[in-house]
Amino acid sequence: VHGDGSSMSGHEHEIRDLAAKMLRTFKEADKDGDGLLNFEEFSNSLSLGQQSQLLCRLLFRGFDANGNHFVDAVEYCRCLFILTLGSPDQRAQFAFDMYRGKDAGIEEKHVRVVVDAMCDVLKGMGVDISDHSAITSHLFSRLRGDSTSQSISFDSYKQAVQNSKSITVDLQTLISGGPMEHTTVARGSTIRPFRYHPLPFYVRVAPCFEIDDFHRLEDEDTGLELATVVEQISGTSNDLDWTDPRDKCFSGEPAQLPTVDDVVRALSAIPECPDSRLNYIKQVMFGDPRWSQMLCLMMGVQKGLQTSHVTDSPDNTIDYRLSNNPSGYVKLVEFRPELFGKVREMYRIGNSDMAGSLGPTSMLVSLLFGRLITLNGNVSQGKSGSFLFFTHDRKFVVKTIPGKERRTLLRSLPDYVEHLEKYPDTLMTRFYGCYKLVHQSGKKKSFVVMSNVFSSPITIDESYDLKGSITNRLGKPGKLQMDENLRRRERKLLLPREKRDRLVAQINADTQWFAKHHIMDYSLLIGIHKNPSASLEGSTSTNRSEFERDCGGVLSRSAEEGDEIYLIGIIDAITEYDIQRRSERFAKKWLLCKNGNKISVNPPKNFAKRFQTEMNKFFVAHTIE
C-alpha cells in the first residue's frame, strides 16, 4: 500500500522487492559500514578472483557516476538496475561512459583495455585465450561500424548495442580460438589450473604492453615511479585518464543509507527494457549468496567443454581444480562426461552452444554492452526445495540435487542413453551433464544441467505439473497448477487422434522405463500457449522429437478450446523408491489413513500404471472439421 493509502500494482511490488534486494546486497558489500563502497569492497563483492582487477576497475568507473572514487547506495542500485533491466539506450550510455577516455569517443586503445580485462578474468578461470590484438581489431571495427573515424562515437556505439547478439557470437568464437580446442586427459586424472604471471595493477592498464617488457623492468629493479613506468611502457597513461581508485581513502562522516522508498524513486525514473520484465527478483547479481557458486559452476562447465575424455579408465570422473576462488569451492567433479557428451551430440547441442549459455564468456562479453547476463535463480515449487538456475537464453536448466539422486542418475545412465536412442520422441528430460562442487570445508553440492521444457519463443499462458494423483495436488492462484486444478476446470488437452495416440504410447514407454529402474514421483510438465499467431503456427523445426516441432511444442487445432501449442516434458525423474519413500507411504496410508491409490508416493510399477491411466484421460482426441 502506498503512503496515501492507494494499492500498489504488481509491477510496483516487483520494483520495491528489487530495491530491497539491491539495498541488502549493498549493505553486505559495505564491510566498514560507512555507507560507501570503496574499490576493494566493490571488487570483493564481484568474487571474480585475483585476475579480475582490471575488469573490476572498469565496472567501478561505471558505478562511480559522481567521480569521487566511492559508490553510494543509490548509485549502486541504479547501475545494477541498468545492467539487468535498463533500456538499450540506458545500457549503451552506461557502457560508453565506462570505457571512453578524456575525449568524446572510444579509441582502439580503450577497446584493448576492455579486451585485456575480459581475457584476464578468463585466464584466471583456466580458459585459454587467443591473440588479444586480433580480438581488439575485430571488436573496434564492429563497434565503429561504417565510420572511418579513429574513435567510436556514441551513436555508433548505440547502433552496435542493438546488434549486440551478432557481435557477442563473433567475440565468443574469437576468444575461444574458433572451434573449441580440446585437451585430452584420462578420466580420474586432475587438470591443474592454468597459471600465468599476475601483472601488477598499474602495468595491466597499459593497452599495448608486452609481458617480456615488464619482466625486463622487474629484473632491472629500476625503482621507477608508478606513473613513469606506465608512461615508458605505453605512452598512453595521460590519454586514458583512468586514475587508480585504490589510492583513495574516505575520511569524512559515514554516509546515511537511503530507505527502500528512496531507491524505488531512483529506479522508477530509469526507462526499462521491454523484454526484461521477467526476472526482477530472480537474476543472480553481485553480492547474491549464490553468486560465487554460480561462477564456480560456469568455470567448471567451461573447463569440461574444453576437455575431451579417454574412455579406457575405470574411473568415470574428472576433477577440475578451481584456483584463486574466494568462494571457498576448491574442486569441481564432472561425472561420466563421455555419456553426457553423447546425449548432447544426439540433440545437436554443440560445445559452443553450451558454453555460450553456461560459460563465463557470454557474461563478460555482455558487460561490453552494458548488460549483466547471468543465470536466473529460483527455488523449486516442489517439496525438494532445490535451487533451479535458468540460463539467460532459457535453453538450459541447472538444478541442485541430493547425492542420492545423483547416484540414481549415474547408475541408470547407460540404459538412459540407450532409451533416448531407441525412442527419438521421448518426453524424458535430457540430462547434458552432472557435476559436484567441493568446498574447502568438505561440504559438497551436486547439480545437473538439463533441457528446459519451456525453451521456446512463445509465452506460457497456463502451466500444469501432473502426477496422476489427487491428494495435495491443488495449485495456488498465480502458481504452477496441478492435477486437481485441471480436473476442476474440466480442462481438455486436445490433439489429433493419431498424434494423441503416439503421445500416449510414448508416455507409456517412458514410464515403463522408470518402473524398471525403480523411479517414481515424476511429473508431466505442460505449458500452454493460446491462440498462436499465424507466423508462429508455421514455425516448425527439425527437432528430434515430433512433439517439439511447433515452436518447441505440439500444435493443437480445436474449435472447442481454440488453437493452442502444448510444451510437454517429463521432469523430476531421478527419485528412487528407497526406504525414505517407503516410510513416507506407510505413514500416509496407515497413520494418516489416506487412500493408498490416490497419494503421490506409490511403488514404481503402481505409480507408472496410475500415471499412464490419468494421462490417457487428460489428453483427448479430436477431429478437425
XYZ file of C-alpha atoms in Angstrom:
625
model
C 0.000 0.000 0.000
C 1.268 3.493 -0.872
C 1.653 6.156 1.803
C -1.583 7.770 0.606
C -3.480 4.501 1.156
C -3.760 3.503 -2.514
C -2.856 -0.049 -3.532
C 0.373 -0.902 -5.325
C 0.279 -2.558 -8.730
C 2.059 -5.858 -9.309
C 4.785 -4.002 -11.180
C 5.343 -1.596 -8.274
C 5.584 -4.555 -5.901
C 8.300 -6.041 -8.110
C 10.246 -2.784 -8.200
C 10.025 -2.440 -4.431
C 11.167 -6.024 -3.838
C 14.056 -5.489 -6.224
C 15.063 -2.251 -4.459
C 15.055 -4.030 -1.099
C 17.184 -6.866 -2.513
C 19.737 -4.457 -4.014
C 19.945 -2.460 -0.795
C 20.637 -5.657 1.182
C 23.356 -6.554 -1.291
C 24.943 -3.128 -0.840
C 24.930 -3.451 2.949
C 26.608 -6.864 2.747
C 29.337 -5.452 0.494
C 29.887 -2.390 2.725
C 32.199 -4.127 5.198
C 33.333 -0.997 7.059
C 29.767 0.284 7.404
C 30.475 3.829 6.221
C 27.620 3.827 3.695
C 30.041 3.890 0.743
C 31.797 1.195 -1.264
C 35.479 1.751 -1.884
C 37.239 -0.090 -4.680
C 38.317 -3.014 -2.505
C 34.807 -3.600 -1.154
C 33.338 -3.321 -4.651
C 35.815 -5.739 -6.246
C 35.415 -8.258 -3.408
C 31.672 -8.312 -3.991
C 32.261 -9.466 -7.591
C 34.178 -12.587 -6.427
C 35.931 -12.926 -9.776
C 39.335 -13.790 -8.294
C 42.737 -12.142 -8.343
C 42.861 -11.819 -12.117
C 39.825 -9.531 -12.253
C 41.303 -6.257 -11.027
C 41.178 -4.531 -14.395
C 37.573 -5.582 -15.053
C 36.631 -4.527 -11.514
C 38.231 -1.169 -12.150
C 36.241 -0.664 -15.344
C 32.977 -1.535 -13.605
C 33.847 0.630 -10.614
C 34.410 3.517 -13.011
C 30.907 2.981 -14.410
C 29.278 2.725 -10.974
C 31.131 5.790 -9.662
C 28.869 8.227 -11.513
C 29.926 11.175 -9.329
C 33.617 10.580 -9.931
C 34.527 10.731 -6.216
C 36.091 7.232 -6.135
C 33.339 5.818 -3.944
C 29.955 4.279 -4.764
C 26.973 5.198 -2.626
C 23.883 3.021 -2.233
C 21.687 4.866 -4.742
C 24.456 4.788 -7.386
C 24.985 1.091 -6.762
C 21.289 0.175 -7.059
C 20.762 2.441 -10.053
C 23.676 0.915 -12.005
C 22.668 -2.646 -11.152
C 19.179 -1.860 -12.412
C 20.559 -0.517 -15.697
C 22.802 -3.568 -16.172
C 19.956 -6.021 -15.617
C 16.740 -4.275 -16.669
C 17.645 -0.961 -18.291
C 16.608 0.029 -21.799
C 19.131 -0.452 -24.641
C 19.840 3.299 -24.669
C 20.478 3.319 -20.918
C 22.809 0.344 -21.183
C 24.660 1.879 -24.101
C 25.184 5.162 -22.233
C 26.416 3.352 -19.113
C 28.939 1.245 -21.050
C 30.068 4.135 -23.268
C 30.812 6.343 -20.257
C 32.625 3.468 -18.580
C 35.050 2.808 -21.441
C 35.790 6.143 -23.079
C 38.729 8.377 -22.196
C 39.000 12.173 -21.938
C 37.738 12.757 -25.435
C 34.217 12.248 -26.698
C 34.787 8.790 -28.212
C 36.238 5.358 -27.559
C 39.593 4.785 -29.221
C 41.170 1.462 -30.106
C 43.472 1.651 -27.066
C 40.393 1.810 -24.835
C 38.936 -1.236 -26.577
C 42.242 -3.050 -25.951
C 41.915 -2.379 -22.221
C 38.393 -3.847 -22.262
C 39.600 -6.945 -24.140
C 42.509 -7.356 -21.724
C 40.096 -7.097 -18.798
C 37.829 -9.850 -20.160
C 40.716 -12.109 -21.111
C 42.428 -11.648 -17.732
C 39.363 -12.988 -15.947
C 39.012 -15.900 -18.369
C 42.683 -16.797 -17.981
C 42.220 -16.811 -14.235
C 39.406 -19.317 -14.783
C 41.683 -21.556 -16.832
C 40.279 -20.617 -20.248
C 42.978 -20.338 -22.908
C 42.835 -17.093 -24.852
C 43.682 -16.388 -28.467
C 45.504 -13.256 -29.639
C 44.310 -10.090 -27.870
C 45.264 -7.844 -30.791
C 43.065 -9.725 -33.254
C 40.111 -9.571 -30.865
C 40.699 -5.859 -30.290
C 40.886 -5.030 -34.012
C 37.747 -7.016 -34.809
C 35.781 -5.541 -31.917
C 36.857 -1.978 -32.689
C 35.830 -2.446 -36.315
C 32.414 -3.849 -35.365
C 31.741 -1.111 -32.821
C 32.815 1.652 -35.180
C 30.548 0.395 -37.937
C 30.793 2.122 -41.316
C 32.597 5.134 -39.911
C 36.238 5.794 -40.857
C 36.901 7.778 -37.705
C 39.707 6.813 -35.341
C 37.264 6.736 -32.444
C 33.801 5.314 -31.789
C 31.055 7.886 -31.326
C 28.114 7.317 -29.021
C 25.739 6.960 -31.996
C 27.940 4.216 -33.491
C 28.198 2.512 -30.129
C 24.429 2.656 -29.609
C 23.922 1.107 -33.032
C 26.364 -1.667 -32.092
C 24.423 -2.367 -28.885
C 21.314 -3.003 -30.988
C 23.349 -5.615 -32.896
C 24.996 -6.968 -29.746
C 23.896 -10.586 -30.259
C 25.778 -10.879 -33.538
C 28.899 -9.212 -32.110
C 28.739 -11.412 -28.999
C 28.733 -14.585 -31.104
C 31.752 -13.310 -33.062
C 33.628 -12.474 -29.882
C 32.903 -15.835 -28.299
C 34.319 -17.525 -31.388
C 37.424 -15.326 -31.385
C 38.025 -15.683 -27.655
C 37.752 -19.462 -27.856
C 40.019 -19.505 -30.910
C 37.336 -20.763 -33.269
C 36.011 -24.249 -32.569
C 36.890 -25.207 -29.016
C 40.296 -26.810 -28.763
C 40.273 -29.849 -26.502
C 42.851 -31.205 -24.107
C 42.706 -34.996 -23.926
C 43.025 -36.466 -20.439
C 42.278 -39.786 -18.804
C 39.215 -39.973 -16.636
C 40.052 -39.835 -12.965
C 43.013 -37.534 -13.577
C 43.244 -33.994 -12.252
C 43.523 -30.957 -14.506
C 45.731 -28.325 -12.944
C 44.626 -24.717 -13.303
C 46.163 -22.520 -15.966
C 48.650 -20.164 -14.311
C 50.305 -17.053 -15.615
C 52.160 -14.148 -14.111
C 49.619 -11.875 -12.354
C 50.701 -8.489 -13.624
C 50.604 -5.566 -11.191
C 47.532 -3.368 -11.475
C 49.376 -0.335 -12.806
C 51.004 -2.332 -15.614
C 47.875 -4.154 -16.741
C 46.129 -0.911 -17.674
C 48.680 -0.381 -20.465
C 46.902 -1.359 -23.699
C 49.934 -2.370 -25.774
C 52.144 -3.763 -23.040
C 54.210 -6.911 -23.560
C 54.840 -9.277 -20.647
C 58.541 -9.568 -21.508
C 58.889 -5.800 -21.138
C 57.557 -5.975 -17.621
C 59.881 -8.819 -16.666
C 62.774 -6.755 -18.052
C 61.823 -3.756 -15.927
C 61.185 -6.004 -12.946
C 64.571 -7.739 -13.268
C 66.425 -4.444 -13.649
C 64.849 -3.181 -10.411
C 64.748 0.329 -11.831
C 62.802 1.747 -8.916
C 60.787 3.928 -11.264
C 57.689 5.689 -10.002
C 54.356 4.144 -10.960
C 53.385 6.888 -13.403
C 56.826 6.798 -15.047
C 56.644 3.034 -15.576
C 53.255 3.292 -17.255
C 54.409 6.239 -19.359
C 57.548 4.423 -20.564
C 55.679 1.225 -21.370
C 52.648 2.569 -23.186
C 52.895 6.312 -23.508
C 49.137 6.458 -23.034
C 48.524 6.853 -19.317
C 47.550 10.524 -19.600
C 45.274 9.832 -22.576
C 43.448 7.079 -20.710
C 42.639 9.433 -17.834
C 41.871 6.486 -15.554
C 43.097 7.272 -12.060
C 43.623 4.386 -9.679
C 40.642 4.271 -7.296
C 42.556 2.078 -4.849
C 44.640 5.037 -3.668
C 41.593 6.903 -2.378
C 40.698 6.763 1.305
C 37.489 8.021 2.845
C 37.975 10.292 5.835
C 34.627 12.052 6.149
C 31.463 11.270 8.076
C 29.707 7.962 7.231
C 27.058 8.395 4.545
C 23.436 7.940 5.539
C 21.901 4.903 3.881
C 18.811 5.587 1.769
C 15.488 3.971 2.551
C 13.841 1.454 0.233
C 11.469 4.241 -0.859
C 14.457 6.401 -1.865
C 15.826 3.577 -4.017
C 12.393 2.903 -5.542
C 12.133 6.538 -6.631
C 15.592 6.368 -8.234
C 14.805 3.116 -10.075
C 11.374 4.244 -11.232
C 12.988 7.079 -13.181
C 15.031 4.671 -15.346
C 13.495 3.512 -18.645
C 13.182 -0.272 -18.726
C 13.913 -2.740 -21.467
C 10.556 -4.104 -22.757
C 11.760 -7.728 -22.672
C 13.182 -7.606 -19.153
C 10.008 -7.789 -17.047
C 10.547 -11.487 -16.461
C 13.238 -11.727 -13.843
C 13.115 -8.821 -11.439
C 13.995 -10.798 -8.356
C 15.361 -13.983 -9.889
C 18.571 -12.881 -11.591
C 21.696 -13.769 -9.618
C 23.565 -10.467 -9.147
C 26.760 -9.257 -7.498
C 26.629 -9.920 -3.765
C 23.926 -12.584 -4.019
C 24.758 -15.563 -1.754
C 24.589 -17.762 -4.871
C 26.868 -15.510 -6.967
C 30.140 -17.317 -6.135
C 28.506 -20.720 -6.528
C 27.215 -19.679 -9.951
C 30.693 -18.503 -11.038
C 32.246 -21.823 -9.965
C 29.597 -23.661 -11.935
C 30.333 -21.565 -15.026
C 34.081 -22.157 -14.665
C 33.648 -25.908 -14.299
C 31.318 -26.255 -17.269
C 33.704 -24.217 -19.434
C 36.679 -26.379 -18.421
C 34.722 -29.564 -19.052
C 33.737 -28.445 -22.549
C 37.385 -27.754 -23.398
C 38.408 -31.273 -22.439
C 37.843 -34.490 -24.375
C 37.945 -37.716 -22.446
C 39.663 -41.072 -22.826
C 37.244 -43.946 -22.140
C 39.632 -46.757 -21.094
C 39.886 -45.703 -17.450
C 37.783 -47.477 -14.786
C 37.211 -44.131 -13.048
C 34.371 -42.165 -14.636
C 35.068 -38.717 -13.177
C 37.368 -35.804 -13.853
C 38.431 -33.278 -11.206
C 38.935 -29.614 -12.103
C 40.877 -27.551 -9.592
C 39.398 -24.079 -9.022
C 42.220 -21.642 -8.284
C 42.028 -18.061 -6.948
C 38.433 -18.667 -5.934
C 37.213 -16.555 -2.984
C 34.040 -18.613 -2.540
C 35.858 -21.476 -0.842
C 34.997 -24.032 -3.525
C 38.239 -25.777 -4.448
C 37.212 -28.519 -6.852
C 34.555 -29.384 -9.410
C 33.958 -33.032 -10.315
C 32.437 -33.908 -13.689
C 30.714 -37.307 -13.855
C 30.523 -39.613 -16.895
C 31.484 -36.920 -19.407
C 31.572 -39.297 -22.369
C 27.967 -40.441 -21.898
C 26.585 -36.962 -21.275
C 28.563 -35.808 -24.310
C 26.757 -38.478 -26.320
C 23.379 -37.086 -25.181
C 24.428 -33.567 -26.226
C 25.543 -34.862 -29.605
C 22.249 -36.730 -30.017
C 20.295 -33.484 -29.595
C 22.770 -31.365 -31.559
C 23.978 -29.383 -28.552
C 27.471 -28.283 -29.538
C 30.188 -27.191 -27.140
C 29.787 -23.614 -28.353
C 26.023 -23.751 -27.636
C 26.548 -24.860 -24.062
C 29.485 -22.518 -23.456
C 27.503 -19.591 -24.865
C 24.686 -20.256 -22.393
C 26.570 -21.515 -19.338
C 30.185 -20.433 -19.728
C 31.631 -17.204 -18.282
C 32.466 -15.753 -21.709
C 28.911 -14.619 -22.506
C 28.634 -12.893 -19.117
C 31.894 -10.989 -19.616
C 31.219 -10.081 -23.244
C 27.733 -8.833 -22.380
C 29.251 -6.300 -19.966
C 30.800 -4.677 -23.030
C 27.283 -3.588 -23.977
C 26.240 -2.513 -20.507
C 24.286 -5.668 -19.748
C 24.773 -8.211 -16.970
C 23.825 -11.666 -18.295
C 23.910 -14.323 -15.599
C 21.795 -17.250 -14.505
C 18.306 -16.657 -13.158
C 17.804 -18.422 -9.851
C 14.592 -19.787 -8.413
C 13.537 -22.223 -5.711
C 11.705 -25.310 -6.946
C 7.989 -25.186 -6.224
C 8.122 -28.890 -5.371
C 8.827 -30.462 -1.983
C 12.565 -30.789 -2.670
C 13.272 -27.065 -2.294
C 16.080 -27.459 -4.862
C 17.583 -24.399 -6.474
C 16.902 -24.015 -10.181
C 19.082 -21.796 -12.348
C 17.870 -20.882 -15.833
C 20.353 -19.686 -18.430
C 19.808 -16.223 -19.876
C 18.599 -17.689 -23.194
C 16.288 -20.169 -21.384
C 17.858 -23.135 -23.191
C 19.176 -24.948 -20.136
C 18.224 -25.527 -16.519
C 20.782 -26.131 -13.778
C 19.304 -27.869 -10.737
C 20.877 -28.753 -7.414
C 20.135 -32.350 -6.423
C 20.796 -34.545 -3.369
C 23.664 -37.007 -3.587
C 21.293 -39.992 -3.684
C 19.546 -38.597 -6.788
C 22.933 -38.101 -8.414
C 23.789 -41.746 -7.715
C 20.429 -42.864 -9.140
C 21.047 -40.916 -12.338
C 24.593 -42.213 -12.801
C 23.589 -45.799 -12.078
C 20.884 -45.768 -14.767
C 22.774 -43.529 -17.215
C 23.863 -46.203 -19.772
C 20.282 -47.502 -20.041
C 19.001 -43.913 -20.184
C 21.203 -43.135 -23.197
C 20.046 -46.362 -24.860
C 16.401 -45.366 -24.285
C 16.969 -41.945 -25.872
C 18.495 -43.621 -28.920
C 15.614 -46.088 -29.214
C 12.827 -43.514 -28.743
C 13.620 -40.222 -30.532
C 10.222 -38.838 -29.446
C 10.828 -39.493 -25.743
C 9.406 -36.957 -23.299
C 12.150 -37.582 -20.751
C 14.236 -34.653 -19.537
C 17.549 -34.538 -21.405
C 20.464 -34.510 -18.984
C 23.511 -32.838 -20.531
C 25.911 -33.011 -17.593
C 26.296 -33.921 -13.914
C 28.733 -32.152 -11.585
C 29.734 -31.807 -7.944
C 31.277 -28.763 -6.267
C 33.556 -29.499 -3.324
C 34.065 -26.807 -0.672
C 37.299 -26.482 1.307
C 35.271 -27.327 4.410
C 34.414 -30.708 2.890
C 30.808 -29.858 2.030
C 29.594 -30.977 -1.386
C 26.878 -29.723 -3.721
C 25.678 -31.762 -6.700
C 23.853 -30.392 -9.721
C 22.740 -31.393 -13.184
C 22.494 -29.451 -16.438
C 19.360 -30.379 -18.358
C 16.993 -29.254 -21.068
C 14.319 -26.657 -20.358
C 10.840 -27.893 -21.324
C 9.742 -24.269 -21.784
C 12.650 -23.259 -24.032
C 10.555 -21.554 -26.693
C 9.987 -18.088 -28.178
C 6.292 -18.270 -27.225
C 4.756 -17.154 -23.928
C 3.244 -19.639 -21.480
C -0.372 -18.753 -20.635
C -1.100 -21.802 -18.459
C 1.228 -24.354 -16.863
C 0.498 -27.651 -15.121
C 2.508 -30.190 -13.129
C 0.650 -33.528 -13.429
C 1.388 -36.704 -11.448
C -1.906 -38.563 -11.767
C -2.603 -38.088 -8.048
C -5.345 -36.013 -6.387
C -4.046 -35.785 -2.795
C -2.430 -32.381 -2.122
C -2.437 -31.657 -5.858
C -4.187 -28.276 -5.920
C -2.013 -25.350 -7.011
C -2.460 -21.871 -5.572
C -3.596 -18.970 -7.789
C -0.695 -17.464 -9.687
C 1.479 -20.534 -9.066
C 2.103 -23.722 -11.012
C -1.219 -25.553 -11.383
C -1.667 -29.274 -10.692
C -3.890 -32.272 -11.328
C -6.857 -31.116 -9.263
C -6.854 -27.679 -10.946
C -7.102 -29.371 -14.344
C -9.966 -31.598 -13.171
C -11.962 -28.795 -11.571
C -11.695 -26.675 -14.696
C -12.667 -29.679 -16.828
C -9.748 -28.617 -18.993
C -9.169 -30.762 -22.075
C -5.813 -31.188 -23.780
C -6.886 -31.774 -27.365
C -4.752 -33.337 -30.111
C -5.462 -35.005 -33.447
C -6.187 -38.685 -32.829
C -3.030 -40.080 -34.446
C -0.745 -37.623 -32.662
C -2.592 -38.092 -29.385
C -2.201 -41.881 -29.626
C 1.517 -41.579 -30.386
C 1.946 -39.214 -27.426
C 0.185 -41.576 -25.008
C 2.211 -44.524 -26.364
C 5.419 -42.573 -25.745
C 4.327 -41.738 -22.188
C 3.721 -45.465 -21.627
C 7.184 -46.392 -22.944
C 8.915 -43.756 -20.804
C 7.067 -44.704 -17.616
C 7.793 -48.390 -18.151
C 11.488 -47.480 -18.233
C 11.099 -45.561 -14.953
C 9.377 -48.524 -13.297
C 12.156 -50.867 -14.452
C 14.725 -48.611 -12.735
C 12.660 -48.182 -9.516
C 11.980 -44.484 -10.223
C 8.767 -42.734 -9.179
C 7.343 -39.310 -8.228
C 7.984 -37.789 -11.672
C 5.627 -35.271 -13.284
C 4.380 -34.332 -16.717
C 5.077 -30.618 -17.102
C 2.791 -28.874 -19.603
C 2.917 -25.284 -20.786
C 0.029 -23.964 -22.893
C 0.289 -21.083 -25.346
C -3.116 -19.871 -26.501
C -4.077 -18.566 -29.928
C -0.670 -18.716 -31.630
C -0.154 -16.127 -34.313
C -0.016 -17.140 -37.942
C 3.756 -16.608 -38.030
C 4.282 -18.911 -35.048
C 1.986 -21.602 -36.372
C 4.237 -22.085 -39.371
C 7.387 -22.053 -37.265
C 8.276 -25.730 -37.446
C 11.710 -27.140 -36.737
C 13.710 -30.300 -37.350
C 13.825 -31.181 -33.649
C 14.447 -34.846 -32.965
C 11.076 -35.262 -31.257
C 7.864 -34.803 -33.198
C 6.367 -33.265 -30.041
C 8.784 -30.311 -30.201
C 8.463 -29.209 -33.811
C 5.934 -26.391 -33.372
C 7.881 -23.660 -31.529
C 9.248 -26.312 -29.175
C 5.878 -27.996 -28.657
C 2.964 -29.615 -30.436
C 0.169 -27.694 -32.157
C -3.457 -28.318 -31.228
C -6.251 -27.083 -33.513
C -9.665 -27.154 -31.934
C -12.920 -25.285 -32.360
C -13.708 -26.036 -28.712
C -10.591 -24.622 -26.976
C -9.144 -22.597 -29.833
C -5.706 -23.144 -31.378
C -3.030 -23.881 -28.772
C 0.566 -25.055 -28.541
C 1.498 -27.563 -25.808
C 5.060 -27.694 -24.483
C 5.407 -31.122 -22.837
C 8.091 -32.991 -20.895
C 8.548 -35.447 -18.018
C 10.541 -33.867 -15.174
C 11.896 -34.789 -11.711
C 12.555 -38.325 -12.898
C 15.515 -39.337 -10.694
C 13.726 -40.101 -7.417
C 14.186 -43.727 -6.398
C 11.662 -45.662 -4.318
C 14.001 -46.072 -1.340
C 13.469 -46.630 2.374
C 12.595 -42.973 2.906
C 9.828 -43.110 0.285
C 8.561 -46.427 1.616
C 8.350 -44.890 5.115
C 6.517 -41.857 3.730
C 3.967 -44.100 2.032
C 3.495 -46.160 5.186
C 2.881 -43.033 7.289
C 0.378 -41.519 4.847
C -1.520 -44.734 4.224
C -1.655 -46.293 7.702
C -1.084 -43.448 10.163
C -2.940 -40.680 8.303
C -5.471 -43.108 6.785
C -5.029 -41.795 3.234
C -6.165 -43.740 0.196
C -3.032 -45.541 -0.981
C -4.068 -45.292 -4.627
C -4.577 -41.526 -4.523
C -1.453 -40.317 -2.699
C 1.590 -39.305 -4.713
C 4.009 -41.824 -3.184
C 3.462 -45.237 -4.768
C 5.697 -48.178 -5.699
C 7.234 -47.574 -9.149
C 5.021 -50.044 -11.055
C 1.855 -48.736 -9.404
C 2.960 -45.152 -9.931
C 3.620 -45.801 -13.641
C 0.283 -47.562 -14.142
C -1.687 -44.753 -12.468
C 0.310 -42.129 -14.389
C -0.472 -43.811 -17.711
C -4.178 -44.097 -16.866
C -4.565 -40.453 -15.844
C -2.568 -39.039 -18.777
C -4.714 -41.128 -21.081
C -7.716 -39.236 -19.644
C -6.156 -35.768 -19.775
C -5.255 -35.968 -23.482
C -8.352 -36.170 -25.653
C -8.529 -36.943 -29.369
C -10.460 -34.598 -31.608
C -11.207 -34.301 -35.299
C -10.631 -31.048 -37.185
C -13.732 -30.149 -39.106
